[in-house]
Tab-separated table of C-alpha atoms in Angstrom:
chain	number	residue	atom	x	y	z
B	25	MET	CA	26.091	-15.289	-21.805
B	26	PRO	CA	24.457	-17.352	-24.578
B	27	LEU	CA	23.310	-16.114	-27.945
B	28	LYS	CA	19.509	-15.706	-28.119
B	29	LYS	CA	17.950	-18.901	-29.423
B	30	ASN	CA	16.146	-17.278	-32.340
B	31	ILE	CA	19.263	-15.616	-33.796
B	32	ALA	CA	19.985	-17.027	-37.242
B	33	THR	CA	23.584	-17.347	-38.469
B	34	SER	CA	24.745	-18.473	-41.875
B	35	GLU	CA	27.907	-20.181	-43.097
B	36	ALA	CA	28.830	-16.963	-44.891
B	37	GLY	CA	28.876	-15.097	-41.567
B	38	PHE	CA	25.579	-13.283	-41.812
B	39	VAL	CA	23.611	-12.819	-38.611
B	40	PHE	CA	19.878	-12.056	-38.485
B	41	ASN	CA	17.877	-11.021	-35.442
B	42	PRO	CA	14.237	-11.927	-36.231
B	43	ALA	CA	12.922	-9.888	-33.308
B	44	THR	CA	14.295	-6.592	-34.600
B	45	GLY	CA	14.875	-7.288	-38.295
B	46	ASP	CA	18.558	-6.329	-37.939
B	47	SER	CA	21.156	-8.043	-40.114
B	48	PHE	CA	24.906	-8.084	-39.483
B	49	ALA	CA	27.946	-9.316	-41.355
B	50	ALA	CA	30.526	-11.063	-39.164
B	51	ASN	CA	34.147	-11.536	-40.201
B	52	PRO	CA	35.488	-15.127	-40.050
B	53	LEU	CA	36.772	-14.838	-36.482
B	54	ALA	CA	33.543	-13.201	-35.251
B	55	ALA	CA	31.563	-15.941	-37.011
B	56	GLU	CA	33.694	-18.532	-35.230
B	57	VAL	CA	33.009	-16.948	-31.848
B	58	LEU	CA	29.281	-16.743	-32.635
B	59	LYS	CA	29.251	-20.420	-33.559
B	60	LEU	CA	30.909	-21.277	-30.230
B	61	LEU	CA	28.418	-19.109	-28.328
B	62	GLN	CA	25.583	-20.767	-30.204
B	63	ALA	CA	26.970	-24.181	-29.273
B	64	GLY	CA	26.702	-23.158	-25.621
B	65	HIS	CA	30.380	-22.555	-24.790
B	66	ASP	CA	31.037	-19.996	-22.068
B	67	LEU	CA	33.474	-17.112	-22.491
B	68	ALA	CA	36.308	-18.786	-20.581
B	69	ALA	CA	36.125	-21.840	-22.833
B	70	ILE	CA	35.996	-19.683	-25.949
B	71	ARG	CA	38.990	-17.665	-24.774
B	72	ALA	CA	40.959	-20.856	-24.133
B	73	GLN	CA	40.134	-22.268	-27.564
B	74	LEU	CA	41.123	-19.069	-29.351
B	75	LEU	CA	44.394	-18.786	-27.395
B	76	GLU	CA	45.231	-22.293	-28.470
B	77	ARG	CA	44.456	-21.686	-32.151
B	78	TYR	CA	45.779	-18.183	-32.722
B	79	ASP	CA	49.049	-16.454	-32.021
B	80	VAL	CA	47.654	-13.630	-29.901
B	81	PRO	CA	48.643	-12.194	-26.487
B	82	ALA	CA	46.086	-13.090	-23.791
B	83	HIS	CA	45.464	-9.476	-22.821
B	84	GLN	CA	44.820	-8.502	-26.472
B	85	LEU	CA	42.364	-11.385	-26.923
B	86	GLN	CA	40.590	-10.463	-23.681
B	87	HIS	CA	40.243	-6.866	-24.854
B	88	ASP	CA	38.895	-7.879	-28.281
B	89	LEU	CA	36.506	-10.437	-26.787
B	90	ASP	CA	35.151	-7.892	-24.295
B	91	ASP	CA	34.643	-5.452	-27.136
B	92	PHE	CA	32.869	-8.081	-29.254
B	93	ILE	CA	30.587	-9.132	-26.391
B	94	TRP	CA	29.731	-5.469	-25.768
B	95	GLN	CA	28.739	-5.147	-29.434
B	96	LEU	CA	26.600	-8.289	-29.292
B	97	THR	CA	24.897	-6.943	-26.161
B	98	SER	CA	24.207	-3.547	-27.721
B	99	PHE	CA	22.764	-5.280	-30.803
B	100	GLN	CA	20.412	-7.273	-28.531
B	101	LEU	CA	21.818	-10.591	-29.707
B	102	LEU	CA	22.587	-12.067	-26.269
B	103	GLU	CA	20.226	-13.444	-23.649
B	104	GLU	CA	19.864	-10.980	-20.765
S	20	MET	CA	-14.357	-16.927	-61.730
S	21	LEU	CA	-14.974	-14.224	-59.130
S	22	THR	CA	-14.995	-10.543	-60.037
S	23	ILE	CA	-13.331	-8.379	-57.399
S	24	ALA	CA	-13.292	-4.585	-57.440
S	25	LEU	CA	-10.543	-2.594	-55.731
S	26	THR	CA	-9.787	1.024	-54.991
S	27	GLY	CA	-6.376	2.419	-53.973
S	28	LEU	CA	-4.704	2.115	-57.392
S	29	ASN	CA	-2.420	5.052	-56.570
S	30	ALA	CA	0.837	3.097	-56.348
S	31	THR	CA	2.819	6.326	-55.958
S	32	ASP	CA	5.394	7.508	-53.401
S	33	SER	CA	2.537	7.699	-50.887
S	34	PRO	CA	0.795	4.584	-52.097
S	35	GLY	CA	-2.635	3.105	-51.699
S	36	ALA	CA	-2.884	-0.652	-51.191
S	37	GLY	CA	-4.916	-1.549	-54.291
S	38	VAL	CA	-2.104	-2.862	-56.495
S	39	ALA	CA	-0.613	-4.885	-53.632
S	40	VAL	CA	-4.044	-6.322	-52.776
S	41	ALA	CA	-4.549	-7.198	-56.451
S	42	ARG	CA	-1.209	-8.974	-56.521
S	43	ALA	CA	-2.119	-11.002	-53.428
S	44	LEU	CA	-5.575	-11.878	-54.802
S	45	ARG	CA	-4.058	-13.196	-58.021
S	46	GLU	CA	-2.187	-15.665	-55.813
S	47	ALA	CA	-5.235	-16.650	-53.744
S	48	PRO	CA	-5.035	-20.421	-53.458
S	49	GLY	CA	-7.732	-22.242	-55.421
S	50	ARG	CA	-9.334	-19.066	-56.754
S	51	ALA	CA	-9.636	-17.600	-60.221
S	52	VAL	CA	-10.263	-13.882	-59.951
S	53	ARG	CA	-11.015	-11.129	-62.425
S	54	LEU	CA	-10.056	-7.704	-61.078
S	55	VAL	CA	-11.813	-4.418	-61.721
S	56	GLY	CA	-10.061	-1.208	-60.742
S	57	LEU	CA	-11.888	1.751	-59.194
S	58	SER	CA	-9.917	4.957	-59.367
S	59	TYR	CA	-10.327	8.595	-58.369
S	60	GLU	CA	-7.720	10.083	-60.713
S	61	PRO	CA	-6.990	9.206	-64.353
S	62	LEU	CA	-3.255	8.900	-63.696
S	63	GLU	CA	-3.388	6.427	-60.819
S	64	PRO	CA	-0.671	3.953	-61.837
S	65	GLY	CA	-2.807	0.827	-61.316
S	66	ILE	CA	-4.992	1.894	-64.255
S	67	PHE	CA	-1.997	1.260	-66.497
S	68	LEU	CA	-1.519	-2.329	-65.370
S	69	PRO	CA	-3.848	-4.114	-67.807
S	70	ASP	CA	-2.429	-7.501	-66.788
S	71	PHE	CA	-3.837	-6.837	-63.318
S	72	PHE	CA	-7.080	-4.990	-63.972
S	73	ALA	CA	-9.407	-6.177	-66.728
S	74	LYS	CA	-11.223	-2.846	-66.595
S	75	THR	CA	-10.989	0.351	-64.557
S	76	TYR	CA	-13.658	2.951	-63.779
S	77	LEU	CA	-13.315	6.432	-62.364
S	78	LEU	CA	-15.290	7.072	-59.166
S	79	PRO	CA	-16.553	10.434	-57.911
S	80	TYR	CA	-14.422	11.911	-55.114
S	81	PRO	CA	-15.607	11.070	-51.582
S	82	SER	CA	-16.579	14.742	-51.194
S	83	ALA	CA	-19.349	14.162	-53.782
S	84	GLY	CA	-21.176	12.030	-51.208
S	85	SER	CA	-22.630	8.542	-50.862
S	86	ALA	CA	-25.446	8.993	-53.387
S	87	ALA	CA	-23.009	9.873	-56.193
S	88	LEU	CA	-20.874	6.851	-55.295
S	89	LEU	CA	-23.903	4.527	-55.315
S	90	GLU	CA	-25.013	5.859	-58.676
S	91	ARG	CA	-21.592	5.244	-60.170
S	92	LEU	CA	-21.241	1.776	-58.652
S	93	THR	CA	-24.706	0.838	-59.929
S	94	TYR	CA	-23.498	1.737	-63.440
S	95	VAL	CA	-20.312	-0.322	-62.926
S	96	GLN	CA	-22.239	-3.264	-61.508
S	97	GLU	CA	-24.544	-3.455	-64.528
S	98	ARG	CA	-21.438	-4.025	-66.645
S	99	GLU	CA	-19.129	-5.998	-64.399
S	100	GLN	CA	-21.171	-8.148	-61.985
S	101	ILE	CA	-18.803	-7.540	-59.091
S	102	ASP	CA	-18.900	-10.237	-56.394
S	103	VAL	CA	-16.716	-8.534	-53.776
S	104	LEU	CA	-15.459	-4.979	-53.420
S	105	ILE	CA	-12.412	-4.133	-51.292
S	106	PRO	CA	-12.073	-0.415	-50.457
S	107	CYS	CA	-8.451	0.549	-49.783
S	108	PHE	CA	-8.721	4.247	-48.780
S	109	ASP	CA	-9.468	5.699	-45.348
S	110	ALA	CA	-11.412	8.658	-46.710
S	111	GLU	CA	-13.915	6.581	-48.710
S	112	LEU	CA	-14.705	4.026	-46.003
S	113	ALA	CA	-17.543	5.907	-44.328
S	114	HIS	CA	-19.388	5.998	-47.664
S	115	PHE	CA	-18.906	2.290	-48.298
S	116	ILE	CA	-20.092	1.474	-44.776
S	117	ARG	CA	-23.175	3.628	-45.335
S	118	LEU	CA	-23.811	1.893	-48.660
S	119	GLU	CA	-23.159	-1.654	-47.442
S	120	ALA	CA	-26.816	-2.775	-47.599
S	121	SER	CA	-27.497	-1.021	-50.916
S	122	LEU	CA	-24.440	-2.572	-52.517
S	123	LYS	CA	-25.323	-5.987	-51.103
S	124	ALA	CA	-28.730	-5.632	-52.763
S	125	LEU	CA	-26.844	-5.098	-56.031
S	126	GLY	CA	-24.857	-8.288	-55.388
S	127	ILE	CA	-21.665	-6.607	-54.148
S	128	ARG	CA	-20.313	-7.983	-50.893
S	129	MET	CA	-17.726	-6.325	-48.648
S	130	LEU	CA	-16.038	-6.953	-45.307
S	131	LEU	CA	-15.978	-3.660	-43.461
S	132	PRO	CA	-15.815	-2.376	-39.914
S	133	THR	CA	-19.003	-0.860	-38.545
S	134	ALA	CA	-19.433	2.912	-38.484
S	135	ASN	CA	-18.812	2.879	-34.716
S	136	GLN	CA	-15.641	0.810	-35.092
S	137	LEU	CA	-14.406	3.149	-37.787
S	138	ALA	CA	-15.100	6.182	-35.604
S	139	SER	CA	-13.548	4.659	-32.470
S	140	ARG	CA	-10.026	4.477	-33.973
S	141	ASP	CA	-10.277	7.833	-35.708
S	142	LYS	CA	-7.177	9.938	-35.084
S	143	LEU	CA	-9.303	12.380	-33.101
S	144	ARG	CA	-10.501	9.669	-30.737
S	145	LEU	CA	-7.507	7.354	-30.652
S	146	ALA	CA	-6.239	8.576	-27.271
S	147	GLU	CA	-9.696	8.019	-25.772
S	148	PHE	CA	-9.890	4.564	-27.391
S	149	GLY	CA	-6.441	3.706	-26.036
S	150	ALA	CA	-7.347	4.782	-22.506
S	151	ALA	CA	-10.600	2.788	-22.573
S	152	HIS	CA	-8.906	-0.421	-23.730
S	153	HIS	CA	-5.491	-0.097	-22.061
S	154	LEU	CA	-3.779	0.374	-25.398
S	155	PRO	CA	-0.737	2.696	-25.311
S	156	VAL	CA	-1.336	5.880	-27.341
S	157	PRO	CA	0.855	9.027	-27.155
S	158	ALA	CA	-0.773	12.100	-25.616
S	159	THR	CA	-2.776	13.855	-28.351
S	160	HIS	CA	-4.714	17.134	-28.514
S	161	ALA	CA	-7.287	18.112	-31.134
S	162	LEU	CA	-6.707	21.537	-32.669
S	163	HIS	CA	-9.901	23.165	-33.929
S	164	GLN	CA	-8.289	26.546	-34.659
S	165	PRO	CA	-4.802	28.141	-34.542
S	166	ALA	CA	-5.561	29.549	-31.083
S	167	ASP	CA	-5.607	25.977	-29.687
S	168	LEU	CA	-1.909	25.506	-30.445
S	169	PRO	CA	-0.246	27.229	-27.420
S	170	ALA	CA	-2.153	25.156	-24.870
S	171	ALA	CA	-1.403	21.936	-26.761
S	172	ALA	CA	2.295	22.848	-27.023
S	173	ALA	CA	2.431	23.667	-23.303
S	174	ALA	CA	0.929	20.287	-22.461
S	175	LEU	CA	2.925	18.200	-24.957
S	176	GLY	CA	6.263	20.074	-25.019
S	177	TRP	CA	8.556	20.623	-28.005
S	178	PRO	CA	9.047	19.240	-30.551
S	179	LEU	CA	5.546	18.043	-31.348
S	180	VAL	CA	3.916	16.282	-34.259
S	181	LEU	CA	1.106	17.999	-36.170
S	182	LYS	CA	-1.172	15.721	-38.175
S	183	GLY	CA	-3.875	16.155	-40.778
S	184	ARG	CA	-7.191	14.477	-40.082
S	185	TRP	CA	-6.679	11.927	-42.872
S	186	TYR	CA	-3.087	12.086	-44.049
S	187	GLU	CA	0.252	13.835	-43.520
S	188	ALA	CA	2.198	14.772	-40.445
S	189	GLU	CA	4.959	17.261	-39.686
S	190	THR	CA	7.345	17.421	-36.746
S	191	VAL	CA	7.820	21.004	-35.609
S	192	HIS	CA	10.334	22.430	-33.143
S	193	THR	CA	9.179	26.016	-32.611
S	194	ALA	CA	5.939	27.961	-32.291
S	195	ALA	CA	6.656	29.778	-35.574
S	196	ALA	CA	7.229	26.520	-37.448
S	197	ALA	CA	4.113	25.056	-35.839
S	198	GLU	CA	1.923	27.958	-36.924
S	199	ALA	CA	3.154	27.690	-40.527
S	200	ALA	CA	2.680	23.896	-40.571
S	201	LEU	CA	-0.768	24.261	-39.043
S	202	LEU	CA	-1.902	26.504	-41.879
S	203	ARG	CA	-0.356	24.231	-44.520
S	204	LEU	CA	-2.049	21.128	-43.115
S	205	ALA	CA	-5.379	22.876	-42.553
S	206	ALA	CA	-5.360	24.120	-46.151
S	207	ARG	CA	-4.897	20.560	-47.386
S	208	TRP	CA	-7.011	18.541	-44.953
S	209	GLY	CA	-9.236	21.024	-43.138
S	210	TRP	CA	-9.859	21.314	-39.406
S	211	PRO	CA	-9.526	19.789	-36.905
S	212	LEU	CA	-5.849	18.884	-36.876
S	213	LEU	CA	-4.016	16.933	-34.222
S	214	ALA	CA	-1.016	17.713	-32.063
S	215	GLN	CA	0.742	14.627	-30.736
S	216	ARG	CA	3.622	14.128	-28.315
S	217	HIS	CA	6.833	13.611	-30.288
S	218	LEU	CA	8.428	10.236	-29.682
S	219	VAL	CA	11.737	8.904	-30.937
S	220	GLY	CA	12.269	5.242	-31.663
S	221	GLN	CA	11.932	2.409	-34.088
S	222	GLU	CA	8.930	2.456	-36.428
S	223	LEU	CA	7.035	-0.817	-36.597
S	224	ASN	CA	3.811	-1.814	-38.305
S	225	VAL	CA	1.392	-4.699	-38.014
S	226	ALA	CA	-0.959	-5.721	-40.819
S	227	GLY	CA	-3.964	-7.471	-39.286
S	228	LEU	CA	-7.217	-9.141	-40.234
S	229	ALA	CA	-10.084	-9.799	-37.846
S	230	GLU	CA	-13.518	-11.338	-38.405
S	231	GLY	CA	-15.713	-9.118	-36.254
S	232	GLN	CA	-16.249	-11.349	-33.231
S	233	GLY	CA	-13.043	-10.378	-31.433
S	234	HIS	CA	-10.859	-13.015	-33.060
S	235	LEU	CA	-7.638	-12.080	-34.786
S	236	LEU	CA	-7.019	-14.221	-37.863
S	237	SER	CA	-3.673	-12.802	-38.886
S	238	ALA	CA	-1.050	-10.350	-37.671
S	239	VAL	CA	2.123	-9.712	-39.628
S	240	PRO	CA	4.694	-7.491	-37.859
S	241	MET	CA	7.025	-5.488	-40.095
S	242	ARG	CA	9.914	-3.176	-39.342
S	243	LYS	CA	10.469	-0.285	-41.728
S	244	LEU	CA	13.990	-0.347	-43.148
S	245	THR	CA	13.966	2.749	-45.346
S	246	LEU	CA	11.561	5.679	-45.407
S	247	THR	CA	10.578	8.201	-48.061
S	248	ASP	CA	10.633	11.897	-47.206
S	249	LYS	CA	6.904	11.477	-46.497
S	250	GLY	CA	7.751	8.863	-43.876
S	251	LYS	CA	6.366	5.997	-45.940
S	252	ALA	CA	8.122	2.638	-45.876
S	253	TRP	CA	10.127	2.014	-49.047
S	254	ALA	CA	11.615	-1.203	-47.695
S	255	GLY	CA	10.705	-3.372	-44.738
S	256	ILE	CA	11.208	-6.786	-43.184
S	257	THR	CA	8.919	-9.196	-41.377
S	258	ILE	CA	9.939	-9.704	-37.770
S	259	GLU	CA	9.018	-11.979	-34.889
S	260	ASP	CA	7.642	-9.928	-32.032
S	261	GLU	CA	5.134	-11.382	-29.603
S	262	MET	CA	4.370	-7.954	-28.140
S	263	LEU	CA	3.177	-6.656	-31.507
S	264	THR	CA	1.041	-9.715	-32.217
S	265	GLU	CA	-0.438	-9.497	-28.740
S	266	LEU	CA	-1.221	-5.811	-29.251
S	267	ALA	CA	-3.038	-6.644	-32.507
S	268	GLN	CA	-4.977	-9.345	-30.649
S	269	ARG	CA	-5.939	-6.867	-27.921
S	270	PHE	CA	-7.107	-4.386	-30.547
S	271	ALA	CA	-9.205	-7.025	-32.365
S	272	GLU	CA	-10.767	-8.129	-29.071
S	273	ALA	CA	-11.405	-4.649	-27.720
S	274	SER	CA	-12.920	-3.266	-30.914
S	275	ARG	CA	-14.396	-6.509	-32.330
S	276	TRP	CA	-12.914	-5.220	-35.542
S	277	ARG	CA	-14.258	-6.593	-38.811
S	278	GLY	CA	-11.904	-6.453	-41.768
S	279	PRO	CA	-8.310	-5.454	-42.394
S	280	PHE	CA	-6.365	-2.991	-40.268
S	281	GLU	CA	-2.862	-1.655	-39.800
S	282	LEU	CA	-1.275	-0.650	-36.508
S	283	GLU	CA	1.404	2.026	-36.868
S	284	LEU	CA	3.660	1.675	-33.854
S	285	LEU	CA	6.758	3.151	-32.335
S	286	ARG	CA	9.078	1.520	-29.801
S	287	THR	CA	11.247	3.884	-27.769
S	288	ALA	CA	14.824	3.121	-26.737
S	289	ALA	CA	13.405	2.311	-23.277
S	290	GLY	CA	11.263	-0.401	-24.881
S	291	GLU	CA	7.904	1.379	-24.503
S	292	LEU	CA	5.489	0.598	-27.332
S	293	PHE	CA	2.991	3.198	-28.582
S	294	ILE	CA	0.186	3.034	-31.144
S	295	LEU	CA	0.587	6.093	-33.365
S	296	GLU	CA	-2.322	5.305	-35.678
S	297	ILE	CA	-4.780	2.554	-36.517
S	298	ASN	CA	-5.555	2.466	-40.222
S	299	PRO	CA	-8.893	0.848	-41.133
S	300	ARG	CA	-7.684	-0.895	-44.293
S	301	PHE	CA	-4.856	-2.917	-45.772
S	302	PRO	CA	-1.475	-1.172	-45.827
S	303	ALA	CA	0.339	-0.583	-49.134
S	304	TRP	CA	2.912	-3.236	-48.121
S	305	ILE	CA	0.280	-5.975	-47.741
S	306	TYR	CA	1.860	-8.129	-50.451
S	307	LEU	CA	4.724	-8.736	-48.002
S	308	ALA	CA	2.196	-10.376	-45.660
S	309	ALA	CA	1.124	-12.694	-48.495
S	310	ALA	CA	4.773	-13.450	-49.259
S	311	ALA	CA	5.282	-14.271	-45.567
S	312	GLY	CA	2.521	-16.886	-45.682
S	313	HIS	CA	-0.420	-14.701	-44.589
S	314	ASN	CA	-2.417	-13.897	-47.707
S	315	GLN	CA	-4.796	-11.564	-45.873
S	316	PRO	CA	-6.558	-10.262	-49.024
S	317	ALA	CA	-7.371	-13.873	-50.025
S	318	ALA	CA	-8.670	-14.537	-46.505
S	319	LEU	CA	-10.769	-11.359	-46.617
S	320	LEU	CA	-12.281	-12.570	-49.881
S	321	SER	CA	-13.331	-15.822	-48.203
S	322	LEU	CA	-14.808	-13.952	-45.220
S	323	ALA	CA	-16.733	-11.600	-47.521
S	324	LEU	CA	-18.175	-14.633	-49.293
S	325	GLY	CA	-19.300	-16.064	-45.949
S	326	GLU	CA	-16.750	-18.873	-45.939
S	327	PRO	CA	-15.014	-19.906	-42.707
S	328	VAL	CA	-11.393	-18.813	-42.306
S	329	ALA	CA	-9.016	-20.417	-39.799
S	330	PRO	CA	-6.359	-18.309	-38.065
S	331	PHE	CA	-3.068	-18.267	-39.955
S	332	GLY	CA	0.001	-20.072	-38.609
S	333	PRO	CA	3.431	-18.554	-37.990
S	334	VAL	CA	4.672	-15.658	-40.120
S	335	ALA	CA	7.760	-16.313	-42.265
S	336	VAL	CA	10.258	-14.043	-40.526
S	337	GLY	CA	13.027	-12.227	-42.418
S	338	LYS	CA	11.067	-11.611	-45.658
S	339	LEU	CA	11.877	-8.227	-47.144
S	340	PHE	CA	10.015	-5.948	-49.463
S	341	ILE	CA	11.874	-3.333	-51.456
S	342	ARG	CA	9.683	-0.969	-53.429
S	343	CYS	CA	10.770	-0.242	-56.995
S	344	ALA	CA	10.197	2.903	-59.030
S	345	TRP	CA	9.322	1.463	-62.449
S	346	ASP	CA	8.055	3.497	-65.382
S	347	LEU	CA	4.917	2.063	-66.989
S	348	ILE	CA	4.480	2.917	-70.658
S	349	ALA	CA	0.993	3.421	-72.053
S	350	ASP	CA	-0.592	4.696	-75.230
S	351	ASN	CA	-2.181	8.097	-74.970
S	352	GLU	CA	-5.523	6.561	-75.970
S	353	HIS	CA	-5.538	4.563	-72.737
S	354	PHE	CA	-5.258	7.788	-70.765
S	355	GLN	CA	-7.800	9.564	-72.965
S	356	LEU	CA	-10.376	6.845	-72.356
S	357	ILE	CA	-10.094	6.938	-68.565
S	358	ALA	CA	-9.822	10.737	-68.417
S	359	GLY	CA	-12.523	11.453	-71.014
S	360	LEU	CA	-14.997	8.610	-70.654
S	361	GLY	CA	-14.200	7.516	-67.095
S	362	GLU	CA	-13.511	3.898	-67.976
S	363	VAL	CA	-10.912	1.884	-69.775
């Protein structure tokens, strides 16, 4: 479920979709996930990396990741 | 130094394009330009921008006819030696097209659509134009009198959009509201009016320039970010959208359009794209196109002078315009001169 190639992200966590003109502000963790998606990591790999780095129950992370991916989909930021 | 005359100095909340075109022309690469304003009202804001316009003249209203316009422009030409004139209003275009040869004989060049091209994208004929060229246009009915409304409403459903022939539109939800709006719009713009299917979605625009042989030279897609209560864009952003560029290309090919144009579009949540209107002139936000690397007014100037113009490259995506309400201060004498003598 990769990020669309033309999506622009900045170090400060801003996301711009040039096809729709929409801009978004991502918090640091969301920006980290976006960077991993942009680098081509799949969701399982991202989940594993986050579990390793953060003190979070697996089911909570899964829930938050699902929610985040749903948001990215609804904002038309992911490849179909 | 070229002298360029412009109309559309009404940089108001429902703005003409003249000031934006002037701004783009001042940045035309390799050109020195002197700008002359042509105005219909003595309080059009562009008149009070002396850094932009070396001189401004009042013109007779379009309702005075082509002969009155030619007489006035002959007077202006004797004083200003205009090289190129860029009309920026829909309602004046038919006169300028009619006067193209006469003005050329005076030394004034223009780049305009033909009378047939202008008529083909008229609001009254847009649905027909769309059907003929496979361009998506919402179902539209012409209303020649109040009695035409019930049949149009039955065909289009509620709510529907009522539009004046030249400007203004209102969305109405009931027959009573429609009848009142119909009378308001008819009083301002005359008959016929238009009833159009109401669509909900994202408003998008494309500013385009074509050379008259079916080739599109530039298309700059823009998404409106904020709207005034008149539905005019107060902020917008350039976007990358192949569908919009392709639609502009299809329009330029189908109509063999000559000159600037603006496509007003709407994309529904289902992704359907509709052409709501085709404006036969630069939009008021045209300076954004110049800022995004497509200085269409500068390119139009070259075309009007008979110089070759290559198609523009990619648009700089993500450029925003944000309109600014800014009070100009002028001496009363400035106003008196334009209002009393018709020139300043």
